[in-house]
Coordinates of C-alpha atoms in Angstrom, one line a residue:
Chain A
X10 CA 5.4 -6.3 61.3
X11 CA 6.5 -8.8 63.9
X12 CA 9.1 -11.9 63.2
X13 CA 6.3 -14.2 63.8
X14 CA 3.9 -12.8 61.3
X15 CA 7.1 -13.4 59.4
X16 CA 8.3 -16.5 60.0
X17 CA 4.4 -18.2 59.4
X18 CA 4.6 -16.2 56.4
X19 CA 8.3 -18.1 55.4
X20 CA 7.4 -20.9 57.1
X21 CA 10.8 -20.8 59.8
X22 CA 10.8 -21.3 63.0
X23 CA 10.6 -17.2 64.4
X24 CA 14.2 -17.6 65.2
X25 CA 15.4 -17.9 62.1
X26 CA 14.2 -14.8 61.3
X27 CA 16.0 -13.4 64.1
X28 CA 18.9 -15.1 62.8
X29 CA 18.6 -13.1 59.1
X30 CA 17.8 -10.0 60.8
X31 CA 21.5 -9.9 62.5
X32 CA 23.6 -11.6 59.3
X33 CA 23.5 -15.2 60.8
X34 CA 21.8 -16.9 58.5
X35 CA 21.6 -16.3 54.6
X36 CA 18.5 -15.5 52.7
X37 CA 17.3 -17.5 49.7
X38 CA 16.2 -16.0 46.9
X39 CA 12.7 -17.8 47.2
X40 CA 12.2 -16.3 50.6
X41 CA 13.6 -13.1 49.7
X42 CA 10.6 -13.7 46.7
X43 CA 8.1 -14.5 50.2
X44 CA 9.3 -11.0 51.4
X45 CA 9.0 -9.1 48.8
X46 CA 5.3 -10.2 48.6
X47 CA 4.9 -9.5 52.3
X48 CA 5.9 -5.9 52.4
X49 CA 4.6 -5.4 48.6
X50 CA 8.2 -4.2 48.0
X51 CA 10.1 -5.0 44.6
X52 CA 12.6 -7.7 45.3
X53 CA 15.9 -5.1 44.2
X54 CA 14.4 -2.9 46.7
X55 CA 14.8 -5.5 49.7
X56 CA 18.4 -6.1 48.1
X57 CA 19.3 -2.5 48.4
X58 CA 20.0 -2.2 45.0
X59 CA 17.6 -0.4 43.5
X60 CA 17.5 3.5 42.5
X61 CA 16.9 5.8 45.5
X62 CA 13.2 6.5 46.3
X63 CA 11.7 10.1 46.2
X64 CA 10.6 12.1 48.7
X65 CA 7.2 12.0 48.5
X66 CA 7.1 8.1 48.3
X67 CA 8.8 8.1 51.3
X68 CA 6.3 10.6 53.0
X69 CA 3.7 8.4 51.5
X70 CA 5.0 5.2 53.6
X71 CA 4.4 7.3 56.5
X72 CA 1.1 8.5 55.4
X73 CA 0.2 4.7 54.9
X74 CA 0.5 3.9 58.8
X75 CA -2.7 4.1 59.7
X76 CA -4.0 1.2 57.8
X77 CA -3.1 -2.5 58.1
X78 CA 0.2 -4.4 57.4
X79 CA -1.6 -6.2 54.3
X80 CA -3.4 -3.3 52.8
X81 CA 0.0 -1.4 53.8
X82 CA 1.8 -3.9 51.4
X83 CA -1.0 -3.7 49.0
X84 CA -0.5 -0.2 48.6
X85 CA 3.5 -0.3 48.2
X86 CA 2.8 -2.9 45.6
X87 CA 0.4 -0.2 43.7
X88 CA 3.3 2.4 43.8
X89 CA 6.3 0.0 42.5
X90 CA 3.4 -1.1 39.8
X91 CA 3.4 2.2 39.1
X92 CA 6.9 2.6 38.4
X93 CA 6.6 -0.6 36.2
X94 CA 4.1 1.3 34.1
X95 CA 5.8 4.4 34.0
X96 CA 8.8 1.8 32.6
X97 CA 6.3 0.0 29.6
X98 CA 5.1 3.8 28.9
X99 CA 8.7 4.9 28.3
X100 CA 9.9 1.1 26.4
X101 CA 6.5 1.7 24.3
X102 CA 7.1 5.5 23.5
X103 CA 3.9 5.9 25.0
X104 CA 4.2 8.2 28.1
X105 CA 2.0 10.7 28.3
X106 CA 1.7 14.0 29.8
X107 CA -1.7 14.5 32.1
X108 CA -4.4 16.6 31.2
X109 CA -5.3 17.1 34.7
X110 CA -6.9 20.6 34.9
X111 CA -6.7 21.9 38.7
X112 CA -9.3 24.1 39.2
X113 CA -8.2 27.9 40.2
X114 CA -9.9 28.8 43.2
X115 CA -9.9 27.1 46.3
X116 CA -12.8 24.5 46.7
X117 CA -14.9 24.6 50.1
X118 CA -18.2 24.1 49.3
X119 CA -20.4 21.1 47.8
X120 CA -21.7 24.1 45.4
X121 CA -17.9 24.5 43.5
X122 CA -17.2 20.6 43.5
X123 CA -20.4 19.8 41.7
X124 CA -19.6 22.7 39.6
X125 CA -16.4 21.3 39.1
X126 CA -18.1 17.8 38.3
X127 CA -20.5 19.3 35.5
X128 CA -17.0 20.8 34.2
X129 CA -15.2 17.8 33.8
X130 CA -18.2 15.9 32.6
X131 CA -18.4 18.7 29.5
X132 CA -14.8 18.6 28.9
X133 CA -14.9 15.0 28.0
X134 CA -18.0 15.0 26.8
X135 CA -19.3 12.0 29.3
X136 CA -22.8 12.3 28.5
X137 CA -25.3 11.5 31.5
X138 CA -24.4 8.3 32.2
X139 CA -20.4 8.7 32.6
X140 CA -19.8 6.0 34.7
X141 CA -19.8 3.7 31.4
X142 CA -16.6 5.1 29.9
X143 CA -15.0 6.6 33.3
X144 CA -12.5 4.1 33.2
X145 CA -11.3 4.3 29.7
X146 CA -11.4 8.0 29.7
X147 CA -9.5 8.6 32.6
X148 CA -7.0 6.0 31.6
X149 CA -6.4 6.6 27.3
X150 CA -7.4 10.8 27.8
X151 CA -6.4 12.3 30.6
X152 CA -3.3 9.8 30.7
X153 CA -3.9 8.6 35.2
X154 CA -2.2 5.6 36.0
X155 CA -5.3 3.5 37.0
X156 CA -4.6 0.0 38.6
X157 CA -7.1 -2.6 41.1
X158 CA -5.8 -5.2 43.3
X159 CA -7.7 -6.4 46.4
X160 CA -6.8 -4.0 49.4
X161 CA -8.9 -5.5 51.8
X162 CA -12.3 -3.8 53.5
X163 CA -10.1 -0.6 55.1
X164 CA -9.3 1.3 51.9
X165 CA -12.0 2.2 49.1
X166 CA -9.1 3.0 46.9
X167 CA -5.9 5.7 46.7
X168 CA -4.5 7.9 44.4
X169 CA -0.8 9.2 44.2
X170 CA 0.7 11.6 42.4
X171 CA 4.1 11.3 42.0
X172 CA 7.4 13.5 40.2
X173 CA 8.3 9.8 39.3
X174 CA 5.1 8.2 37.3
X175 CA 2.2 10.9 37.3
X176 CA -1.2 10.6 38.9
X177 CA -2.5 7.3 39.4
X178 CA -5.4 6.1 41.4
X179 CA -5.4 2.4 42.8
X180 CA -9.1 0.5 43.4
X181 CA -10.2 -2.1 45.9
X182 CA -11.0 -5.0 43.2
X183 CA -12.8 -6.8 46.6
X184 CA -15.2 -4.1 46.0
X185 CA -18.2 -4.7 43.3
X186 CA -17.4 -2.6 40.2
X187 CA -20.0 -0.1 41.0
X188 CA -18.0 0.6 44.2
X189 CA -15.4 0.9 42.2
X190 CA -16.7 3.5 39.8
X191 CA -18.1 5.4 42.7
X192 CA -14.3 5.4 44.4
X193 CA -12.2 6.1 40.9
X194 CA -14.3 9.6 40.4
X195 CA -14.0 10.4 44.1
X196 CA -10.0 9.4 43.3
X197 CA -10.1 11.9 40.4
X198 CA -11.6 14.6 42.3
X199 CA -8.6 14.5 44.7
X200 CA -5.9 13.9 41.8
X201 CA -7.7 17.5 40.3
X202 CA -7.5 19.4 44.0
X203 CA -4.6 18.3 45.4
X204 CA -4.1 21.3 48.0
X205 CA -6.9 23.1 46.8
X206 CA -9.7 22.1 49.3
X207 CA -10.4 24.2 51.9
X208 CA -10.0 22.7 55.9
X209 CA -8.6 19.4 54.0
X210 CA -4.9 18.3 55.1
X211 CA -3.9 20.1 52.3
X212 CA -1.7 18.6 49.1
X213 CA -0.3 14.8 50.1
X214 CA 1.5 13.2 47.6
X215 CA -0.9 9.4 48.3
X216 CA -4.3 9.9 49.5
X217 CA -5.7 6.6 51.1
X218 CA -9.4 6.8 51.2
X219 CA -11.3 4.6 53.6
X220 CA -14.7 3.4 54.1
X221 CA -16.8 6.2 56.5
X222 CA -17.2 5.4 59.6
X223 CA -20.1 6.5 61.5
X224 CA -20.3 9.4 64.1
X225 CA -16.6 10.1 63.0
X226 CA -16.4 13.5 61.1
X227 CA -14.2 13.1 57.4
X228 CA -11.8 15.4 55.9
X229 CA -13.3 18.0 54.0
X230 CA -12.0 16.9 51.4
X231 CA -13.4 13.9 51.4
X232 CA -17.0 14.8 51.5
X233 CA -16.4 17.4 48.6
X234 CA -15.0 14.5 46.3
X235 CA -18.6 12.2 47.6
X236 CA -20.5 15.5 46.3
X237 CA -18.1 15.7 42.9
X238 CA -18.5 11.8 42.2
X239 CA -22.2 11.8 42.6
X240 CA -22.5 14.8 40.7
X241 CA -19.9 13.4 37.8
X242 CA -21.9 9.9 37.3
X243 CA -25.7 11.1 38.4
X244 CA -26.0 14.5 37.1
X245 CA -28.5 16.3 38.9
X246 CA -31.1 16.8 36.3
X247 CA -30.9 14.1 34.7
X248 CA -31.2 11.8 38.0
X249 CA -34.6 14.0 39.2
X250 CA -35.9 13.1 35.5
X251 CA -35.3 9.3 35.2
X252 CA -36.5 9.5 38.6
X253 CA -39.9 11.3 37.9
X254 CA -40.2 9.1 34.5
X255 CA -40.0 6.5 36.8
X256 CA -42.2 7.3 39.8
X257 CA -44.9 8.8 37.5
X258 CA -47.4 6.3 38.3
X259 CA -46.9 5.1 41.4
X260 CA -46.2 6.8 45.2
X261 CA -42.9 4.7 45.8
X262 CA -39.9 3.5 43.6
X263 CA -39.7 -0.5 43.8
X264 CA -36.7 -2.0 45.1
X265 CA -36.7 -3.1 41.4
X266 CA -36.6 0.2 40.3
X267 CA -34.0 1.2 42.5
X268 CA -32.0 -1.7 41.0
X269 CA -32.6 -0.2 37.1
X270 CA -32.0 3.2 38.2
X271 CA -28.3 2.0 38.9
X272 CA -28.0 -0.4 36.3
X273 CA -29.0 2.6 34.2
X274 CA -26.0 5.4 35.4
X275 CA -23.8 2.2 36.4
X276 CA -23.2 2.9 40.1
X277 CA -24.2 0.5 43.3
X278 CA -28.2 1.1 44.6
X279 CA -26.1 2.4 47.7
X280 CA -24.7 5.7 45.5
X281 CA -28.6 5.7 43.9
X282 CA -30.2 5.9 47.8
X283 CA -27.0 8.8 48.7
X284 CA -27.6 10.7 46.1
X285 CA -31.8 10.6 46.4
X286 CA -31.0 11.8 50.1
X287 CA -28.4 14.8 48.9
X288 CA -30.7 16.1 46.8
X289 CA -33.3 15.8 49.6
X290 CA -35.8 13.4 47.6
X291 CA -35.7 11.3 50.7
X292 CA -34.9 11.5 54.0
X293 CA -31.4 10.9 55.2
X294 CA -33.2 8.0 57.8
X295 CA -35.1 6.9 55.1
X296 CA -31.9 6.5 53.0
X297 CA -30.1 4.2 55.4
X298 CA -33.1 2.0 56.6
X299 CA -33.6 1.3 52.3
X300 CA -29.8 0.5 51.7
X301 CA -30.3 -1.5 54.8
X302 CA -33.1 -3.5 53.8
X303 CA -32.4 -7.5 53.5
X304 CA -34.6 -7.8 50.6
X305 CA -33.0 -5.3 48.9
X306 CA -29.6 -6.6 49.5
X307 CA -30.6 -10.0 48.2
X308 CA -32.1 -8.9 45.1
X309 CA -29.0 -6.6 43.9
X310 CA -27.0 -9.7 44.5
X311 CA -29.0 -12.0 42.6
X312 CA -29.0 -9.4 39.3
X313 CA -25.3 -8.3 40.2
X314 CA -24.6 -10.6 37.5
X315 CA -20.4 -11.1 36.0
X316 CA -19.4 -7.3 35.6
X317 CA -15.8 -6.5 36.2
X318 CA -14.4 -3.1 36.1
X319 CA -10.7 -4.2 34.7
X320 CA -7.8 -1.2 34.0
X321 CA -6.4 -2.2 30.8
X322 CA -4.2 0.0 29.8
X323 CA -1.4 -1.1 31.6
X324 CA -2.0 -4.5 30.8
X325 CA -1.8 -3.5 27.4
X326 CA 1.3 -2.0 27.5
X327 CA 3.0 -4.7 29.2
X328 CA 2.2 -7.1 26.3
X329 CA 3.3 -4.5 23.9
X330 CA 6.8 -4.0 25.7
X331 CA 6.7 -7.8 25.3
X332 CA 5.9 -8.5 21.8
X333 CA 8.4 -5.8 20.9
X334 CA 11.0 -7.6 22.9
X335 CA 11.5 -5.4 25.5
X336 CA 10.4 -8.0 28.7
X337 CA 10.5 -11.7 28.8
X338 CA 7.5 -13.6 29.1
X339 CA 8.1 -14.3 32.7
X340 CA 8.3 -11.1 33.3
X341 CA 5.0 -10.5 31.3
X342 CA 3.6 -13.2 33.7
X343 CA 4.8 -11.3 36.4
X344 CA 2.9 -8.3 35.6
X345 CA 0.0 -9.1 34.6
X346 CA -0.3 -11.7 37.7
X347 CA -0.5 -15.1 36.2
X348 CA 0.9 -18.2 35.7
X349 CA 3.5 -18.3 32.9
X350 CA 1.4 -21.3 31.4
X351 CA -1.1 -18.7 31.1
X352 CA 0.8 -15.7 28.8
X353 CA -0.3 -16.8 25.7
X354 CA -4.3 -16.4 26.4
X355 CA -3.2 -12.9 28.1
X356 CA -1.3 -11.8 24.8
X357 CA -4.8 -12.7 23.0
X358 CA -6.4 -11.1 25.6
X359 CA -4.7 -7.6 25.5
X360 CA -2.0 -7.5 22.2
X361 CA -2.9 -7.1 18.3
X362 CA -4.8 -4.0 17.9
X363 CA -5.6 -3.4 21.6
X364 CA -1.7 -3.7 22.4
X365 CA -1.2 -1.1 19.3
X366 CA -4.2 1.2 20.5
X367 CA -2.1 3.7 22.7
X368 CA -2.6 6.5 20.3
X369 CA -2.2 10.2 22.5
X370 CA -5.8 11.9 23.0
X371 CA -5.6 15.6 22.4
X372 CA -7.3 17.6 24.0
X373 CA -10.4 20.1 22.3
X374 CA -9.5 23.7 23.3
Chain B
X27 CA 28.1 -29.0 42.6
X28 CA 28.3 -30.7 39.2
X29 CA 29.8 -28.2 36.1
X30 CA 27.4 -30.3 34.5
X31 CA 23.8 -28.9 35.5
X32 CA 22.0 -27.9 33.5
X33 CA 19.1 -25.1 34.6
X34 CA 15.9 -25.6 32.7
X35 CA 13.5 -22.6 32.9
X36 CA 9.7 -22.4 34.1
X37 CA 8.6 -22.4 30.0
X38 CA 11.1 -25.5 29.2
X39 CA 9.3 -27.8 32.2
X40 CA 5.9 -26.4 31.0
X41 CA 6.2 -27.2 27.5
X42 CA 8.2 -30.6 28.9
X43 CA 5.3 -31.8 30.3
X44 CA 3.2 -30.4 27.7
X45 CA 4.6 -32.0 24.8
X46 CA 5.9 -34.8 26.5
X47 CA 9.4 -34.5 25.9
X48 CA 10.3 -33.7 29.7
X49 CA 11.1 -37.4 31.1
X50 CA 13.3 -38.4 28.1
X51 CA 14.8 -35.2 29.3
X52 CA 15.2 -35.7 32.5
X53 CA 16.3 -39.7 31.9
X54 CA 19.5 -38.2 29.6
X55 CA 20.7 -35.1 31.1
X56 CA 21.4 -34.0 34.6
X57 CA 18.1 -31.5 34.7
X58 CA 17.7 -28.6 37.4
X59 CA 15.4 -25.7 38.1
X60 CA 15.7 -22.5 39.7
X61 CA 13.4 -22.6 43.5
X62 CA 12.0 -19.6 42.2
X63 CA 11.1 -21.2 38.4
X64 CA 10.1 -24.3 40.0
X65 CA 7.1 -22.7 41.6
X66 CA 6.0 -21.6 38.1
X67 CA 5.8 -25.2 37.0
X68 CA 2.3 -25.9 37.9
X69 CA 0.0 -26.7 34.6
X70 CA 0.0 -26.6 31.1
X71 CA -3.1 -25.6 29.0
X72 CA -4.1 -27.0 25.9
X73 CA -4.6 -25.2 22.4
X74 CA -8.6 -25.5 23.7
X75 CA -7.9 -23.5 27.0
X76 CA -7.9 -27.1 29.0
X77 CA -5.9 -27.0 32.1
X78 CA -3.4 -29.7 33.0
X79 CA -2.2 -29.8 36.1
X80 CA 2.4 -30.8 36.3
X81 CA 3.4 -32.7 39.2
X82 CA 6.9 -32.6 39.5
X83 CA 7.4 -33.9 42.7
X84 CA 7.8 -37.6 41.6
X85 CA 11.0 -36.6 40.1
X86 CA 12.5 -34.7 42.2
X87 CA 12.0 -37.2 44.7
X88 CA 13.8 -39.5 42.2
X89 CA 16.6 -36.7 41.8
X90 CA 16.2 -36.6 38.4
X91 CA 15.2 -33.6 38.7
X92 CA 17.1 -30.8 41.3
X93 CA 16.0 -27.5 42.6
X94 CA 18.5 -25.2 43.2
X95 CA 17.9 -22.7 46.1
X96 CA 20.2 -19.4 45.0
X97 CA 20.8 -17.3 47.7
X98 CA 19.8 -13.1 48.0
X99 CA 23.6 -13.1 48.1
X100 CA 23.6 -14.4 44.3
X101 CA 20.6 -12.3 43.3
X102 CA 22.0 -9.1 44.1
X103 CA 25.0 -10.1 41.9
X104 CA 22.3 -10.1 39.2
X105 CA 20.7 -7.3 40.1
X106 CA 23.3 -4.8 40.4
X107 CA 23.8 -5.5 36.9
X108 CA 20.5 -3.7 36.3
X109 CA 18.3 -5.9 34.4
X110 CA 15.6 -6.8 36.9
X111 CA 13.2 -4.8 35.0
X112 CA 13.0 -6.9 32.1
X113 CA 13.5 -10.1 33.3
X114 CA 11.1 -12.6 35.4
X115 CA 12.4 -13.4 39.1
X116 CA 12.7 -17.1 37.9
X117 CA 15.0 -15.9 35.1
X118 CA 17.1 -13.7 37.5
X119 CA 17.6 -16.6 39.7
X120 CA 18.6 -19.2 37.4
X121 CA 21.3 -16.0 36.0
X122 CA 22.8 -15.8 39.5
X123 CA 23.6 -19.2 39.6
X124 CA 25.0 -18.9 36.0
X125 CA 27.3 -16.6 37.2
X126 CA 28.2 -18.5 40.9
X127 CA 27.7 -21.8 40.4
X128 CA 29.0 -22.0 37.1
X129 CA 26.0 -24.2 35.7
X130 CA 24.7 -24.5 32.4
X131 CA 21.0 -22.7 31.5
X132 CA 18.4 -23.8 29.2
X133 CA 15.7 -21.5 28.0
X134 CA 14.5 -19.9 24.9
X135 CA 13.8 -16.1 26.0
X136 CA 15.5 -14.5 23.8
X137 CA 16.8 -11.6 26.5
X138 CA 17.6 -13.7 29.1
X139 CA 19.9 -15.3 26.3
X140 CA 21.2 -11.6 25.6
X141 CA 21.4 -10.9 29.5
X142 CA 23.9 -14.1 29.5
X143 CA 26.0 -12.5 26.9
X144 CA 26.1 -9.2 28.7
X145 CA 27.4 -10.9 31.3
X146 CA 29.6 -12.7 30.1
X147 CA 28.6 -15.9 30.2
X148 CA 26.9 -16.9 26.6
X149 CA 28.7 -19.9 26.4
X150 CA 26.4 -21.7 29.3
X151 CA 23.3 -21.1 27.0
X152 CA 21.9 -24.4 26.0
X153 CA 19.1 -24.3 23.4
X154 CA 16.9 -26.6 23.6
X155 CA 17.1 -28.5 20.6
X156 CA 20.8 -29.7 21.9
X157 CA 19.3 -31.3 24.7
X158 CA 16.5 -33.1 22.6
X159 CA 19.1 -34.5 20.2
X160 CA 21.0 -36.2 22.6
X161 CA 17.9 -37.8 24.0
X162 CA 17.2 -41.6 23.3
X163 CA 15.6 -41.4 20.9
X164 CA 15.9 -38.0 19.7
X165 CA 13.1 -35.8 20.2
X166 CA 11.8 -33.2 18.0
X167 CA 11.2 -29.5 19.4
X168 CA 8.1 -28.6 19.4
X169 CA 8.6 -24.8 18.2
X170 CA 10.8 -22.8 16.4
X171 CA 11.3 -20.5 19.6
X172 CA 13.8 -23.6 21.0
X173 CA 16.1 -23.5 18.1
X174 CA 19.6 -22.3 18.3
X175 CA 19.5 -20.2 14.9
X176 CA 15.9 -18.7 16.0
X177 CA 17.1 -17.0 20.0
X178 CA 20.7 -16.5 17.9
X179 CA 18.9 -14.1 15.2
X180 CA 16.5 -12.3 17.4
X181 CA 19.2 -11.9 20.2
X182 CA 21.7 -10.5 17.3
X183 CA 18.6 -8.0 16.3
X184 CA 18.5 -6.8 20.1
X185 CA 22.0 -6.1 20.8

């Protein structure tokens, strides 16, 4: 980052900056506060007085340099939340360990991950439209660490798994929620195969998952975990059925239709058009000149409607750790991103029983 | 500096302006604020979710109300103490200049209160309902939380 980006960002003149970096002119604590937000780093960190930082963290800064300086800070923000979490889990005696199970053989074909999909699906008996209770599964069963903050239009989403806090997968919140689905079951499939795909990079302790581009070949493992999430949230058979129940009279599925069809296994008419093409229903060219289509576009965003896809869980630990005394309500503010006027419509929001809800799934044998 | 500042937190101007106890405040005592907490200070809702905005910049162009810049310096004293974690940024920074500056702090968080005694420095708590009574005229606190016996009891239950 360069001293002007700074100094705009502390509005000082850019030699002031140059002044802090060699000693000559003190920091205050409000831009230290500015800085912090900047580089997404906790303030103690900046200060030097926080804990050392593991390994694979640090290998994860590196891995973080081909994206932008704000999705960069975004991303280091999602790893000290993180540790924050990991903190209310442990002030809340509610840490859990992750039911994460990594499959045994190495995966290299679309066959294994969608086997892999139908697996997971069965073990926590999603039904055939799991993209309803992903979220909460993921987050109250198998015990991920699953945050959103807005990372900009270079990263779908990331997941990390770390000696420190666990696996825990970050989504885009700029994205719709369907998007977001879409990218927390391609994040899961990672978390599950870390090192096991083969021809990926291998195991990395953060994978950072950007949009594809076109004409530029992905990781392997990154078209296996398109082939698990499409799999996971539009089962095969189940897709082809709704599909035929809905085609039965007519040639050609409405735009209409396209829109129920993934209002109906909650994922964007984007993942509905994919996953018609992969399971060669239509045409790949067909695919991309319908996701394409104006019309189209304009009528998913006039029934997009007010869905969110909001992670919870740590937001209801936080007000736990709070109304148990163990953070202040600034600090409550802090973490759950609002003004401190606003903590007591939070604490409605996410304490009482949902606060008190952490109860540890166990798993079926 | 004046020994005789006293640092109001974020919640203390909020519920000020709120309950509109923060001028006669302000007129009686010499009142300031964290830079850090006074960027907090910037509405009050009602019990019906309505949002007021607080414009504090009339009085701090009066000086009747100070912000107080602490430096990284001071914060690190703070934080190499270990209690970032529980505490907000605008509670940390008011704490440094506690410990540097010697000045008084108003608030009625219970572990930022406890923080104070751990280091040292319980005596420059102020509750809250010592300020209002030496207000012309007297003003009543508006919860329980800003009483002296109420942060005393649930600090004592923390330690």
């Amino acid at each position: 980052m360069t001293q002007e980006t700074v100094a705009d960002h502390l509005g000082i003149p850019r030699s002031a900056v140059s002044e802090i970096e060699t000693g000559g002119r003190e920091l205050s604590a409000v831009e230290l506060l500015q800085l912090s937000r900047l580089f997404g780093e906790p303030m103690e960190h900046l200060l030097g007085t926080a804990a050392h930082q593991p390994d694979e963290e640090l290998v994860m800064l590196r891995a973080e340099e081909a994206v932008d300086a704000p999705a960069r800070a975004e991303v280091r923000r999602f790893v000290a939340r993180c540790a924050d979490y990991q903190q209310l889990e442990e002030w809340t005696g509610a840490v859990r360990t992750p039911e994460l199970r990594q499959p045994r053989a190495i995966l290299s074909s679309y066959p294994q991950a969608r086997t892999l999909a139908d697996e997971e699906r069965k073990r926590f008996d999603l039904g055939v439209t799991p993209a309803h209770q992903l979220l909460v599964v993921l987050e109250d069963r198998v015990g991920i660490k699953v945050l959103a903050q807005p990372i900009g239009s270079h990263l779908s989403g990331a997941s990390v798994f770390s000696e420190r806090f666990g696996p825990a997968i970050l989504l885009n919140n700029s994205n719709t929620p369907q998007r977001q689905i879409f990218t927390l079951a391609h994040e899961y499939f990672h978390l599950l195969t870390r090192g096991r795909v083969k021809g990926s990079k291998g195991a990395q302790p953060v994978h950072l998952c950007e949009p594809p581009t076109p004409g530029v070949s992905r990781d392997a493992g990154e078209e296996l975990a398109n082939q698990f999430a499409a799999q996971l949230l539009m089962p095969r058979q189940h897709f082809v059925d709704q599909i035929k129940q809905l085609a039965e009279d007519k040639k050609s599925l409405s735009n209409s239709d396209l829109i129920s069809l993934a209002r109906y296994f909650g994922v964007s008419v984007t993942a509905v058009v994919t996953r018609m093409a992969m399971l060669n229903m239509i045409p790949s060219k067909v695919a991309r000149e319908t996701y394409a289509d104006p019309e189209l576009r304009q009528s998913v965003k006039a029934q997009a409607g007010e869905q969110v896809l909001e992670p919870t869980r740590f937001k209801r630990l936080a007000v736990k750790a709070y109304l148990a005394e163990h953070i202040s309500r600034s600090r409550l503010a802090e973490l759950l991103d609002v003004n401190t006027a606003d903590v007591d419509r939070e604490v409605k929001r996410f304490g009482g029983e949902e606060a008190g809800r952490d109860v540890p799934f166990v798993m079926p044998r | 500096m004046s020994l005789s500042l006293c640092l109001a937190d974020a919640d203390v101007l909020i519920d000020g302006a709120k309950y509109g106890f923060l001028q006669p405040l302000l007129r009686t005592h010499t009142i300031g604020v964290a830079s850090t907490a006074f960027a907090e200070v910037k509405f009050y809702r009602e019990e019906n979710g309505d949002k007021h905005a607080i414009d504090l910049q009339p009085v701090v162009t009066a000086g009747t109300l100070t912000i107080v810049y602490g430096t990284a310096a001071e914060l690190q004293l703070v934080y190499a103490r270990g209690v970032s974690t529980r505490l907000g940024v605008g509670e940390l920074e008011a704490l440094s200049l506690v410990i540097s500056r010697a000045f008084a702090f108003c608030t009625a968080d219970q572990l930022a209160v406890k923080t104070l005694l751990d280091l040292g420095c319980y005596e420059r708590w102020i509750a809250l309902e010592e300020l209002l009574a030496c207000c012309t005229p007297p003003q009543k606190v508006p919860d329980s939380k800003y009483l002296r016996s109420t942060i005393e009891s649930r600090v004592r239950r923390t330690k």
